[in-house]
mmCIF file of C-alpha atoms in Angstrom:
data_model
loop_
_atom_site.group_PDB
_atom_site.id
_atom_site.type_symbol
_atom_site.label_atom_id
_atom_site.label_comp_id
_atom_site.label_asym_id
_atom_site.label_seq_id
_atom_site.Cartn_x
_atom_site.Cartn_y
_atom_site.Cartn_z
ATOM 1 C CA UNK A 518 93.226 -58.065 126.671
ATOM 2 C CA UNK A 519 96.453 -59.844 127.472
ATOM 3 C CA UNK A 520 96.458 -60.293 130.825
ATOM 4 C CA UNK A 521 93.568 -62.003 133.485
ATOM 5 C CA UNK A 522 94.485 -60.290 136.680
ATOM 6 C CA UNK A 523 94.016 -56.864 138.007
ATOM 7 C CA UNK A 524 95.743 -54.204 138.234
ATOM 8 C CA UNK A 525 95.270 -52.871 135.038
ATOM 9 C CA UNK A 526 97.190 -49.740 133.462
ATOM 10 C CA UNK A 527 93.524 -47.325 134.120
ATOM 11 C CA UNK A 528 91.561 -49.057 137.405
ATOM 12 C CA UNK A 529 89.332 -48.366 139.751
ATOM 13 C CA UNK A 530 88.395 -48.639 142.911
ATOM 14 C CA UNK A 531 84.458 -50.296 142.428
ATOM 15 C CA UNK A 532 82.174 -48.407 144.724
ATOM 16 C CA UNK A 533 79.490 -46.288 142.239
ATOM 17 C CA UNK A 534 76.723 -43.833 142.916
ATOM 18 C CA UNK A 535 73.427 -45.589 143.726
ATOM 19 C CA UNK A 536 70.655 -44.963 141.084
ATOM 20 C CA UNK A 537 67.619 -43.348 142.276
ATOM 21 C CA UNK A 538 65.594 -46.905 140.855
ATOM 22 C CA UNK A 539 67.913 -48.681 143.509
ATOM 23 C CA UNK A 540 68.182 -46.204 146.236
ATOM 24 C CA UNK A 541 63.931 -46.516 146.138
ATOM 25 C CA UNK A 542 63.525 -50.234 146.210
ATOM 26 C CA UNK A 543 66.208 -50.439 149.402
ATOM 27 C CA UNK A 544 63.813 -47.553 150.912
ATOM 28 C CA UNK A 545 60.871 -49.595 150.320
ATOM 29 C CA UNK A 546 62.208 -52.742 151.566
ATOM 30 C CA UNK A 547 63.519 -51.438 154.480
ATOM 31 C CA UNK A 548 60.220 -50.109 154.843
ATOM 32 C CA UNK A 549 58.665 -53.349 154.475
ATOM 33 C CA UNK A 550 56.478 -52.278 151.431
ATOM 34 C CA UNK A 551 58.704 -54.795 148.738
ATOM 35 C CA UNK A 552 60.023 -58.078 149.629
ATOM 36 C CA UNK A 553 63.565 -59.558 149.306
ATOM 37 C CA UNK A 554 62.850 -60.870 146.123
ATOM 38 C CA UNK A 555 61.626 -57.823 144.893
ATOM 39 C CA UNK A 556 64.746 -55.959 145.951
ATOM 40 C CA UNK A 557 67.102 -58.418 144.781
ATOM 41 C CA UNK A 558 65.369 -57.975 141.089
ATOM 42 C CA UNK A 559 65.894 -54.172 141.156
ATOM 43 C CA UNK A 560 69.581 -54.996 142.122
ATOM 44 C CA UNK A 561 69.970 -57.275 139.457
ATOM 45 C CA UNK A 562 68.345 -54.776 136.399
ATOM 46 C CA UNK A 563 70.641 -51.700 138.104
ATOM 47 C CA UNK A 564 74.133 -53.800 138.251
ATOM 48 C CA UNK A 565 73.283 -55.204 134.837
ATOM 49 C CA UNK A 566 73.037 -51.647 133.298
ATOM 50 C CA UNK A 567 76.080 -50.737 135.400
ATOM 51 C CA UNK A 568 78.096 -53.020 133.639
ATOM 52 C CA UNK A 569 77.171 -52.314 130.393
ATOM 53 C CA UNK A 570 78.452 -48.708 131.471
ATOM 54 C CA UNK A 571 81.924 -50.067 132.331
ATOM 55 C CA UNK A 572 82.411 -52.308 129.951
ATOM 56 C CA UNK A 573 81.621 -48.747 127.311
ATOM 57 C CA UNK A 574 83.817 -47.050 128.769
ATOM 58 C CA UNK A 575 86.551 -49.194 128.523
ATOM 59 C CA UNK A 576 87.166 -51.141 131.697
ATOM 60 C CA UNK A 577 88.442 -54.503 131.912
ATOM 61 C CA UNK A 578 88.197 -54.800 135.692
ATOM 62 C CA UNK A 579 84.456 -54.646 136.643
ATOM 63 C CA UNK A 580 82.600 -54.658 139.984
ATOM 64 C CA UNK A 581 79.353 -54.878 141.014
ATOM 65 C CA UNK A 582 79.257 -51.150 142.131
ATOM 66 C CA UNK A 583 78.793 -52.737 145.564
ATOM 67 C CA UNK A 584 75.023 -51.753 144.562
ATOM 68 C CA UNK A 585 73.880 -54.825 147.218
ATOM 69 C CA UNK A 586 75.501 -53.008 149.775
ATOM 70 C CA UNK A 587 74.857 -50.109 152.234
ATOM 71 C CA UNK A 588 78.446 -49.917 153.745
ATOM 72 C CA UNK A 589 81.661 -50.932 151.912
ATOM 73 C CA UNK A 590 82.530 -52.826 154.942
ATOM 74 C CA UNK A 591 79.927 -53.776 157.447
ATOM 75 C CA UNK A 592 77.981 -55.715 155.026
ATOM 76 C CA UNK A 593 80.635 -58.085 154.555
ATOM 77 C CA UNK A 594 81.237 -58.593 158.171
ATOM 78 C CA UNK A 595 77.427 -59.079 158.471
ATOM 79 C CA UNK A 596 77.614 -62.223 156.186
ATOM 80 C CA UNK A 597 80.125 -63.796 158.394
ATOM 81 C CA UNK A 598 78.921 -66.691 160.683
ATOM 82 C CA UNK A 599 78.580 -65.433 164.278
ATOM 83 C CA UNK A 600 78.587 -61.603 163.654
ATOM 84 C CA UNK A 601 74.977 -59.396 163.618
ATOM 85 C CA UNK A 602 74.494 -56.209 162.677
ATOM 86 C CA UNK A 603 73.567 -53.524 165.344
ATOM 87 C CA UNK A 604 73.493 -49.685 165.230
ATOM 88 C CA UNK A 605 75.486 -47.860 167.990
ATOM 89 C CA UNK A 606 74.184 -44.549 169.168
ATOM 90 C CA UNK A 607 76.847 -42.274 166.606
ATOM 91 C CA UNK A 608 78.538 -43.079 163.369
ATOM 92 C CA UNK A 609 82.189 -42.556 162.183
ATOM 93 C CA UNK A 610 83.305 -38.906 162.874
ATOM 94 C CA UNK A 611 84.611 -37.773 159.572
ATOM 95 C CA UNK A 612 85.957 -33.459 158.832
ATOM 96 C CA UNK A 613 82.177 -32.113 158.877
ATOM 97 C CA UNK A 614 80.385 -35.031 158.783
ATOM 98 C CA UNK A 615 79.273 -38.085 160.847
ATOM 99 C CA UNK A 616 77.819 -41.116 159.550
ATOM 100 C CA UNK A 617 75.227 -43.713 159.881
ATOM 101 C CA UNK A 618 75.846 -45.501 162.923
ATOM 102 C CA UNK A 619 75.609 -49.189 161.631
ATOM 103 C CA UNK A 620 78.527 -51.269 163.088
ATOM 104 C CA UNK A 621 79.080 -54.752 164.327
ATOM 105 C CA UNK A 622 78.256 -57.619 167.242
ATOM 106 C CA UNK A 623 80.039 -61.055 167.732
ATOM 107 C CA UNK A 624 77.815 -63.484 169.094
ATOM 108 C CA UNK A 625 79.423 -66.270 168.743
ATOM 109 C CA UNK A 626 82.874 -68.102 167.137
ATOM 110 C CA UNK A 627 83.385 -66.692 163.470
ATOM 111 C CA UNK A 628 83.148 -68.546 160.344
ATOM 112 C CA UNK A 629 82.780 -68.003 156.369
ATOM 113 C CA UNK A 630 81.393 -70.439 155.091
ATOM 114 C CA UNK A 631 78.169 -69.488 152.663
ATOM 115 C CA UNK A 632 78.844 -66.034 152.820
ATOM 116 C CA UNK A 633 76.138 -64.166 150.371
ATOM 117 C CA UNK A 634 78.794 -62.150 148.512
ATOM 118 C CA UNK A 635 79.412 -65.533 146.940
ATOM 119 C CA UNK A 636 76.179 -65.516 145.164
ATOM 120 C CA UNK A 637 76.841 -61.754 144.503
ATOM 121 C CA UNK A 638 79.753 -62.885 142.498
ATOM 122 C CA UNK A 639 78.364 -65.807 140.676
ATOM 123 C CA UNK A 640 75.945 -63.348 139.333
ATOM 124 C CA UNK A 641 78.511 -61.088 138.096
ATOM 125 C CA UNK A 642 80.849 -64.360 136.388
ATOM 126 C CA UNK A 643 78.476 -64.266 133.695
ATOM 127 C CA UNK A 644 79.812 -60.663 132.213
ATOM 128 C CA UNK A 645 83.225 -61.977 131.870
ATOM 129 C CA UNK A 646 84.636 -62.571 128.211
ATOM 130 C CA UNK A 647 87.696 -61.935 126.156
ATOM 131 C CA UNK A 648 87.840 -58.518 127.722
ATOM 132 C CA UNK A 649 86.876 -58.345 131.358
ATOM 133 C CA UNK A 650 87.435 -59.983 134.683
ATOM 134 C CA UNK A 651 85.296 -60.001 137.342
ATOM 135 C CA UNK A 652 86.882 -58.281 140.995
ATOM 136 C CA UNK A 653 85.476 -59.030 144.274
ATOM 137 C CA UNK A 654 86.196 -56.207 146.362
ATOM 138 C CA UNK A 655 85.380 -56.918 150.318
ATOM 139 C CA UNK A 656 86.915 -55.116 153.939
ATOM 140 C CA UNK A 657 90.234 -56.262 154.531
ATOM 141 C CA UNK A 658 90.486 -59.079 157.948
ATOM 142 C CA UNK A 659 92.273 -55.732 159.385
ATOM 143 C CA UNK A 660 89.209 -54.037 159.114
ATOM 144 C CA UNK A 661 86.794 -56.223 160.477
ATOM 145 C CA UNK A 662 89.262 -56.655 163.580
ATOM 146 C CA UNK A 663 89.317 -52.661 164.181
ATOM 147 C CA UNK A 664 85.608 -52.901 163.934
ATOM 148 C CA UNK A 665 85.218 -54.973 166.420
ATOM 149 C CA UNK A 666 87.630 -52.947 168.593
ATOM 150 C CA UNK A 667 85.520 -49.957 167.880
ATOM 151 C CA UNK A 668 84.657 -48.515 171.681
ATOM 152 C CA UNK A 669 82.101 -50.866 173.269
ATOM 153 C CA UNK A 670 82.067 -53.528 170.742
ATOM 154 C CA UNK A 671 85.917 -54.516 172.190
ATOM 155 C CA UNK A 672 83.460 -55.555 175.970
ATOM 156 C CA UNK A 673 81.429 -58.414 173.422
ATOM 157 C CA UNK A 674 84.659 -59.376 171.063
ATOM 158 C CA UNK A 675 86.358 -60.063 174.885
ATOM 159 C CA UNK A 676 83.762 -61.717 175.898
ATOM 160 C CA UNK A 677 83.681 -64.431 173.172
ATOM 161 C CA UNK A 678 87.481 -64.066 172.380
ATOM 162 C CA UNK A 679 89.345 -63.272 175.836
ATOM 163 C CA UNK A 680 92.329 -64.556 173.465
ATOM 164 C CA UNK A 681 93.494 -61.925 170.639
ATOM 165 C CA UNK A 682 95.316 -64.842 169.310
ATOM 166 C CA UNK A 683 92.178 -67.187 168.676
ATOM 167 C CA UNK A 684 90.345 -64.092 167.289
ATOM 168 C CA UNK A 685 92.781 -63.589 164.963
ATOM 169 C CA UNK A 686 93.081 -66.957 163.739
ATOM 170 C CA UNK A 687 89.193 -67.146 163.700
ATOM 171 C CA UNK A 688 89.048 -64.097 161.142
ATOM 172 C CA UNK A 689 91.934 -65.424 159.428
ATOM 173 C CA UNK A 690 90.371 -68.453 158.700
ATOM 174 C CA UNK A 691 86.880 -67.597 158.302
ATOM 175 C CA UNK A 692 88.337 -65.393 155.149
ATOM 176 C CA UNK A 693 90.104 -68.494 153.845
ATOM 177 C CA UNK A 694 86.964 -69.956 153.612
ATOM 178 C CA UNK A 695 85.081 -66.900 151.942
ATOM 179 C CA UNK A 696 88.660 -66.321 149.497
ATOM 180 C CA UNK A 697 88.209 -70.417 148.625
ATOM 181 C CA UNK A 698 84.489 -70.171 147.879
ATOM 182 C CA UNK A 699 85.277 -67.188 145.712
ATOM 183 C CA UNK A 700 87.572 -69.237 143.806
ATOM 184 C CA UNK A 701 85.536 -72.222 143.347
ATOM 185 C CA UNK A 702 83.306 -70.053 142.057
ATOM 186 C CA UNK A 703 85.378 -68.654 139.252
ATOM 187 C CA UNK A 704 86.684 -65.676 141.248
ATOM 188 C CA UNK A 705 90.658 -64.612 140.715
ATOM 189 C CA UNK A 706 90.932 -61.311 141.168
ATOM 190 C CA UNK A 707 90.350 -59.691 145.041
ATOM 191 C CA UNK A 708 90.603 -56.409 146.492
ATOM 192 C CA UNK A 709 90.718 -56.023 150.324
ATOM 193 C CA UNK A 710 89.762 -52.499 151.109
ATOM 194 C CA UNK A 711 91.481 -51.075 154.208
ATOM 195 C CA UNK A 712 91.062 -47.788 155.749
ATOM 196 C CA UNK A 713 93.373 -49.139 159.303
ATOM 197 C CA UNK A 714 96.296 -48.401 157.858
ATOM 198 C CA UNK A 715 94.795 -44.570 157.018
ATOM 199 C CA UNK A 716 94.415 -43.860 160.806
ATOM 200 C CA UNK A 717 97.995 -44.909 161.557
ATOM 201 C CA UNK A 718 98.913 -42.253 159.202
ATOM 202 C CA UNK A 719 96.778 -39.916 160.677
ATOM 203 C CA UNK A 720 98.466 -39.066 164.430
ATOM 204 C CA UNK A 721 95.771 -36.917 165.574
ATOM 205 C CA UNK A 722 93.094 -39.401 164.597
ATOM 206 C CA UNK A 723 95.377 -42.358 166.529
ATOM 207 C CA UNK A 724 96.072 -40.770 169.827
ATOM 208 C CA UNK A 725 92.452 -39.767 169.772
ATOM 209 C CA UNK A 726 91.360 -43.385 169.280
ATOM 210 C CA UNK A 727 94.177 -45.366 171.116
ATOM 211 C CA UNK A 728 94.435 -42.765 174.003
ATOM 212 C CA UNK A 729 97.864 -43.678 173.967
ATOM 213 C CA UNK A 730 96.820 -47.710 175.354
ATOM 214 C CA UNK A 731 98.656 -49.419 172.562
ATOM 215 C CA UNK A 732 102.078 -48.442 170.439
ATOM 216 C CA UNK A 733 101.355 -47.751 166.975
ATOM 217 C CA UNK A 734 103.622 -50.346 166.065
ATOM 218 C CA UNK A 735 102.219 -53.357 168.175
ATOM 219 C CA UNK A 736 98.702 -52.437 166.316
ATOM 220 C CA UNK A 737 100.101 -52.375 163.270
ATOM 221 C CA UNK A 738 102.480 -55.750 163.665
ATOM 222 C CA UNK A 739 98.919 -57.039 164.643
ATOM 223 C CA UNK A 740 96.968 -55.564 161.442
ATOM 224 C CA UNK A 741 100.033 -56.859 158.935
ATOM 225 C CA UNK A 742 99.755 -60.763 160.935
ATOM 226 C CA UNK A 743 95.799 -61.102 159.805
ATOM 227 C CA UNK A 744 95.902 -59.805 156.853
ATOM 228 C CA UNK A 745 98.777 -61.858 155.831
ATOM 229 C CA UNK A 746 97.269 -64.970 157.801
ATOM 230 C CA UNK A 747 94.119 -64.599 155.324
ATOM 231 C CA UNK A 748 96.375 -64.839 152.499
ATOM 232 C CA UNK A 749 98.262 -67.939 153.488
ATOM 233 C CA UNK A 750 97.827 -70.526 151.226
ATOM 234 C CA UNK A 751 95.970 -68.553 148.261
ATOM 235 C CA UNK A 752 96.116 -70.114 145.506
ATOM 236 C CA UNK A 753 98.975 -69.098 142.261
ATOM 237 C CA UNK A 754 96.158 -68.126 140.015
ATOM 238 C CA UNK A 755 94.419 -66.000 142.171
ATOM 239 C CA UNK A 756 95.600 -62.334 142.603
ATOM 240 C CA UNK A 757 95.045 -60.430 145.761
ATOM 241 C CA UNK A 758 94.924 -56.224 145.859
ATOM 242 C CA UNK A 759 94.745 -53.917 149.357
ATOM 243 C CA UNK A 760 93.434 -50.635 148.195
ATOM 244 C CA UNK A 761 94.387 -48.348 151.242
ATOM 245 C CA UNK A 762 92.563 -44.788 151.973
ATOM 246 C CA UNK A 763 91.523 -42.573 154.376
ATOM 247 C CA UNK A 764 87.805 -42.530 154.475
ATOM 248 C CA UNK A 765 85.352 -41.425 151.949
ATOM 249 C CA UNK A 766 82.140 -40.689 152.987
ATOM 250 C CA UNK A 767 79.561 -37.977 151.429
ATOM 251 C CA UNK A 768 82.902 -36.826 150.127
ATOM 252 C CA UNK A 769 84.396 -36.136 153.480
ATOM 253 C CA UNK A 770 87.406 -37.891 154.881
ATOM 254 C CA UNK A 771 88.368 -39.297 158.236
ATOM 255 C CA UNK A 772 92.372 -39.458 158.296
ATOM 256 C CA UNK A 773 95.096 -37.415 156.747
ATOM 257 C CA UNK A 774 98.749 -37.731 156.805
ATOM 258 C CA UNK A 775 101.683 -39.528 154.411
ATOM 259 C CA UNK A 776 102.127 -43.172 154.822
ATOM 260 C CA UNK A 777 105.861 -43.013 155.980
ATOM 261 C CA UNK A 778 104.574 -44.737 159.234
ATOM 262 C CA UNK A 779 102.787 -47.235 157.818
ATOM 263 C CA UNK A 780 105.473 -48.094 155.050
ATOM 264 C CA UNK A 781 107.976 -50.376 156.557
ATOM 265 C CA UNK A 782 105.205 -52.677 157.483
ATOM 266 C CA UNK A 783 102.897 -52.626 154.916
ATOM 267 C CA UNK A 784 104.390 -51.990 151.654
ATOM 268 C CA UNK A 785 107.207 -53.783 152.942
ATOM 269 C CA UNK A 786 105.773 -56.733 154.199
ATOM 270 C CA UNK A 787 101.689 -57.764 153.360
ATOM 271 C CA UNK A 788 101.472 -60.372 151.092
ATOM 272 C CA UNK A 789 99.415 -58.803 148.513
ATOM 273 C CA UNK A 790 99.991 -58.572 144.960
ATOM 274 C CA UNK A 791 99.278 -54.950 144.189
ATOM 275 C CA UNK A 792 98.426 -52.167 146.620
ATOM 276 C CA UNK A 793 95.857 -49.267 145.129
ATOM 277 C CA UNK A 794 96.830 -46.248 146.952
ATOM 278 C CA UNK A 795 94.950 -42.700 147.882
ATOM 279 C CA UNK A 796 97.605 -39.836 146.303
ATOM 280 C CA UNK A 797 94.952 -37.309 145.541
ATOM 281 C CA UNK A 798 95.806 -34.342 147.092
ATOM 282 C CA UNK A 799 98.470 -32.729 149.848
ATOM 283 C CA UNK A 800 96.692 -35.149 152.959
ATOM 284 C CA UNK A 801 98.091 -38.360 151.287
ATOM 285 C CA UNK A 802 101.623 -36.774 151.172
ATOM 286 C CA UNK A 803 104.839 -37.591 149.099
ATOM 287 C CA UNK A 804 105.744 -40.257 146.983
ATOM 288 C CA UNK A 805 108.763 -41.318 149.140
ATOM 289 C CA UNK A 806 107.328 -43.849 151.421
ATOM 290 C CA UNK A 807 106.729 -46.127 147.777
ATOM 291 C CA UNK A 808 110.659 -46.870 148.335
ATOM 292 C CA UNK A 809 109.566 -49.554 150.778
ATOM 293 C CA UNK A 810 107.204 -51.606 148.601
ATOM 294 C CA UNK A 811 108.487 -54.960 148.561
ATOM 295 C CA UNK A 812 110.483 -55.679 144.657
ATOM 296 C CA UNK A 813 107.611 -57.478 142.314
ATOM 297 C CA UNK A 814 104.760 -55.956 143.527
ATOM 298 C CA UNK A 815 102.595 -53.274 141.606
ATOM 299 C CA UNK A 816 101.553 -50.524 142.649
ATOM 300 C CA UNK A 817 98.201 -48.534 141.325
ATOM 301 C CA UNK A 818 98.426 -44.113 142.230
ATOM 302 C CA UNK A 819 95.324 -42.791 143.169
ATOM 303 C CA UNK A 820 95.260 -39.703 141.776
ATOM 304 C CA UNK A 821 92.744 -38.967 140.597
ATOM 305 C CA UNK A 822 89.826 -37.443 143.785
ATOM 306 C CA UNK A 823 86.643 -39.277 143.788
ATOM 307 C CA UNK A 824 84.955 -36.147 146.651
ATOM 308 C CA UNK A 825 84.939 -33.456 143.776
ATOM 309 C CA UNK A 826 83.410 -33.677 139.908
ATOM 310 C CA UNK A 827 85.862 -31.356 139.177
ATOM 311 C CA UNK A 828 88.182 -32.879 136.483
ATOM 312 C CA UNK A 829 92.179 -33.100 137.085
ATOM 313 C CA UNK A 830 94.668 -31.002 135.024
ATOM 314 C CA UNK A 831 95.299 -34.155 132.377
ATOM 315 C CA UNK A 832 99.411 -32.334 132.410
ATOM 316 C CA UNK A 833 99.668 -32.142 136.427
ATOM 317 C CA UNK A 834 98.536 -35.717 136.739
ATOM 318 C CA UNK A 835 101.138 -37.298 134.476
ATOM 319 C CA UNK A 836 103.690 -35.354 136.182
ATOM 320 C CA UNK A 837 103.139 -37.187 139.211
ATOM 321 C CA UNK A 838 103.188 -40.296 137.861
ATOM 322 C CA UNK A 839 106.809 -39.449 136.696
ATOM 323 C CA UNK A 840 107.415 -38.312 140.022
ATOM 324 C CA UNK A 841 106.353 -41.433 141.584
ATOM 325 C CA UNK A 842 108.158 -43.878 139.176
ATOM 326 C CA UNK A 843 111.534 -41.885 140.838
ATOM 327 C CA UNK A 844 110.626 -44.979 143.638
ATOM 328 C CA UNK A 845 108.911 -47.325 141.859
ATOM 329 C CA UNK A 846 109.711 -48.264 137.966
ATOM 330 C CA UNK A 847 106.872 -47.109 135.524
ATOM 331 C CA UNK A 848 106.247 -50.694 134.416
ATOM 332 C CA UNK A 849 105.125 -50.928 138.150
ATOM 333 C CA UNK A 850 103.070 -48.285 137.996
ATOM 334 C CA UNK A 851 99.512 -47.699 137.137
ATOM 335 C CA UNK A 852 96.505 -45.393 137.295
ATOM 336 C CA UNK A 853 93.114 -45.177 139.278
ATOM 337 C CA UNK A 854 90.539 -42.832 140.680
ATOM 338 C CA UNK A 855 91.843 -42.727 144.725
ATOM 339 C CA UNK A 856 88.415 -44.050 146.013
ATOM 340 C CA UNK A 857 85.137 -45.557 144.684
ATOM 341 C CA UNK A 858 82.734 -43.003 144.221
ATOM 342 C CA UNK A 859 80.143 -44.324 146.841
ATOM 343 C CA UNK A 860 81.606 -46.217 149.782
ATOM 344 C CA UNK A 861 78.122 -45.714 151.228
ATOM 345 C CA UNK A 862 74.256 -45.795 149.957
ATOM 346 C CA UNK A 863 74.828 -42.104 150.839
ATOM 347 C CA UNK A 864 77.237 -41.550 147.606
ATOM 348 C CA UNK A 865 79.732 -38.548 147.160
ATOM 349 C CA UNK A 866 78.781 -35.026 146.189
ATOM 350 C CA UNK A 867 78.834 -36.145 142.073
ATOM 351 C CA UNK A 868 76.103 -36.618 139.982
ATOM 352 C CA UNK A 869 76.217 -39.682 137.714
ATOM 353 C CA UNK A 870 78.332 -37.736 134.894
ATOM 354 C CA UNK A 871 80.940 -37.007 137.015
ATOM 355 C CA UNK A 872 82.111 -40.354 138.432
ATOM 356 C CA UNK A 873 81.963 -41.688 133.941
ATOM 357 C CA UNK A 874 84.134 -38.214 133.207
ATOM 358 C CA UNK A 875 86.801 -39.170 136.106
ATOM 359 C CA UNK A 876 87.002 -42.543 134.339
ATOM 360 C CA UNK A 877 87.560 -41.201 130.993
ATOM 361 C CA UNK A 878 90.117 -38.954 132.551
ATOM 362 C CA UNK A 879 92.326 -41.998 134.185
ATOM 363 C CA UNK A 880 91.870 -44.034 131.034
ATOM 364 C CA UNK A 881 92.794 -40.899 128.720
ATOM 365 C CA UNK A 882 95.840 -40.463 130.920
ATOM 366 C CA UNK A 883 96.826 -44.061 131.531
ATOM 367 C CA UNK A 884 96.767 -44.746 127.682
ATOM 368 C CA UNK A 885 98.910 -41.766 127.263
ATOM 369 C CA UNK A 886 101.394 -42.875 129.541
ATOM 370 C CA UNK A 887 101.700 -46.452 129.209
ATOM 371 C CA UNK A 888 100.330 -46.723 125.857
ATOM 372 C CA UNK A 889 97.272 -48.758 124.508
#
């Protein structure tokens, strides 16, 4: 392997299916028949065999599976200082589907410092070698500020943060402190994961949620401004990746819709290194928006569907890749499936076959294309 940094020609996204060993031990400890300890140890023995499966099938970026996790997202916000974790009385409204209804409280100024996916990392250093790196994927600071936006839970963010600009400094820096952590740890490769920018594609799903308070463009200027504040001052060494989508849930969505309004501000202008980007089927649209991404940075197609075990045409796929180096040049250009394949303990509608086949698929294809 010559290079240290993600993205790699075949990727991924990180999120796996939950084993039924680890899905069991979380029931039980929620349950209050195991303890921490206990559940932690099940963790450990399930990630460790999950990286052995990676690493076999080729993979030099590998994750965690986000197996210490229930949400992609809220987990992360729950380790920050001065957030808690509440339920609200619904979940996410997805096409078909709604979700848990875990979500967010601020009670009091928010921080980062000794946030647990620190540890979470430090146990995954130790699979690095000659081979594979070691990426920390976590909710992008756009995220956590839509969450905590998110119908009632704007009344408690106002009440501690009256000011939108000391909020978003607070998140800002509170992710400084959890990216710096990271990196003292041995951490150099980051993806933020960020469905905001899939609801501004999405104009049903906006006016439905903005009811027409804000301009889509004033959100998003606000979105671009923390994200990019979270950045500042990252060090050389250490690459940051948004992977953008538009939900995955139980192999439902939430958004559809191309990204030609979200282009001109975020592939323009967010100060990531590499964006991984959902291109799996007719809801993610054209290629044509890629004509904004800012010169340098890399860009990673999603085309391959994480929702459905049912394999891609291996001919169809590299098509599009063709079709999408048109706007950006093919040594730009790599390959990944357009979602993890469990964003939630719930998992998609696979079976643990299907999420290894899809990888053999995008590394088949990638190898093809780019060569070894």
């Amino acid at each position: 392997m010559s290079k240290k940094s993600i993205p790699f020609i075949y990727d991924m996204v990180g999120s796996f299916l939950r084993p039924a060993a680890l899905k069991q031990a979380r029931e039980d400890f929620r349950a209050g028949k195991i303890t921490r300890e206990a559940l932690t140890q099940v963790e450990n023995e399930e990630i460790t065999k999950l990286v052995a499966k990676e690493k076999a099938a080729g993979y030099h970026a590998i994750t965690d599976g986000e197996f210490r996790r229930s949400y992609w997202h809220l987990d992360f916000m729950w380790g920050l200082n001065g957030i808690k974790e509440i339920e609200l009385d619904h979940g996410y409204f997805f096409h078909g589907e709604e979700t848990t209804p875990g979500s967010i409280e601020v009670t009091g100024k928010i921080s980062g410092e000794n946030h647990p996916f620190v540890e979470h990392f430090k146990f995954m250093k130790q699979f690095e070698d000659e081979n594979t790196i070691v990426k920390q994927t976590m909710p992008a600071p756009a995220q956590l500020l839509a969450e905590l936006d998110r119908e009632d839970n704007s009344v408690k963010t106002s009440a501690i943060y009256p000011n939108m600009e000391e909020l978003m400094q607070d998140v800002a820096a509170a992710y400084r402190t959890v990216i710096q952590e990271l990196y003292e740890a041995g951490c150099r490769n980051i993806q933020f994961d960020d469905c905001t920018w899939g609801m501004f594609c999405d104009t049903n799903y906006w006016n439905a949620r903005q009811h027409d308070n804000v301009s889509l463009e004033s959100e998003a200027e606000k979105y671009l401004r923390v994200n990019n504040l979270a950045m500042e001052g990252k060090p050389a060494d250490l690459t940051i990746a948004t992977h953008v989508c538009r939900g995955n849930y139980h192999s439902t969505y939430a958004c559809s819709g191309a990204y030609d309004a979200v282009a001109p501000y975020l592939f323009a202008n967010e100060k990531a290194d590499a964006f991984y980007l959902e291109f799996d089927d007719e809801r993610s649209g054209g290629f044509e928006p890629l004509k904004y991404m800012a010169q340098g940075k890399q860009v990673v197609l999603g085309l391959v569907t994480t929702k459905s075990p049912v394999l891609e045409n291996k001919e169809h796929i590299i098509a599009r890749i063709h079709e999408a180096a048109k706007y950006i040049p093919l040594d730009r250009l790599s390959l990944s499936p357009q979602c993890g394949f469990a964003s939630c303990e719930i998992g998609n509608k696979l079976v643990d076959a299907d999420q290894w086949n899809k990888l053999a698929l995008v590394k088949e294809i990638a190898e093809e294309v780019w060569g070894q």
